[in-house]
Steps between C-alpha positions, in 0.01 A plus 500: 500500500235753606477562873163430653355755739583425865425685821793677666523614862233760565262341251643670190459301180813409301486399140370831369740466206317188385163676533612803298646267236175302479290817462721638221493168314124482556463847347689382192279191478190721523639716219557194281151368580339832409706547181221369272284792621755747367836647592341800671293294744778252579759776550262699722441195720874424517590860580229518765635188671854640497378832639322316781824315586697824496254684724401220737842349547666839537288582803558174685870433451794702626747617238856378487731686736565860398871428455413227249214679325678828425843403371490724195363850466217584263725645233736202486202262506336687213818477293530126581141441387554692176822307430334162554207614285741583217668161538160327475390703196833499312469150348167578333590852383719364221205337328235651280237722656171328582294746298253556785363853513601757758132593546414147610804496729374755752213296645693172480816662640317642800344164587833320442679746731244454778504119477883484478530727804250288695696186405817660636333618821352156568781273374818698567346695788267283705589146387878555496488669843309208650724233347813695600387486863423128478777357280751776422554742211644269232222242528245783517627639169480156337146439631391845381646432155320164481169664595563775244561242227196295607257793489611578144469139383136528378579814298836411345524120519759256626770613258509847660542364856883496502508863385229600750692319776825680407321836497352411840849428636623836371203688649530316832873565514439868435248504785748330733789730410314832505255412778221655292218380275493814283808416284353162404167662416676747271695223325190280467291781349781589257521136386123478448488828312798400287320178406208708369723676248749226409360156580 
């Protein structure tokens, strides 16, 4: 059940996790609504909403405690992100190449990297931080994975939801273990790029 915002002592509003969740899901709904106008317009609107969440929310909310947020160093986190990225790409690498051109990849790949990174900052960064404070890390990972699967529903359909949910669990777990968003962003971008060439 989603917690409703309530006032705490000192007038601070609780329930910020529910608000961040609603904004991210609203951004995905906007993207789906704008899809008939073209992928460029709908993706730009979606990315803009995610950027607004990342910037706005990052200024208002304190980060998780330093001891929690910096468990792994940058090098170990980078390696963890690359390893998860390889795990995500490995199942599709055995198939035939997609035949898409490398020239067309560069523009698409840049946009995909930006959107995937914004998804990680907002879902594994902001949303997971908020839910961790309110309900604990395991439930926060599950909620983040459900939101991740839901935002991809209009693009990939209901049959892809279990896979998207599983990938969301893996990315959220990586965030919880390393204390960083960067490894998940690396893995997410690798998976998207791999899909260009093999899916």
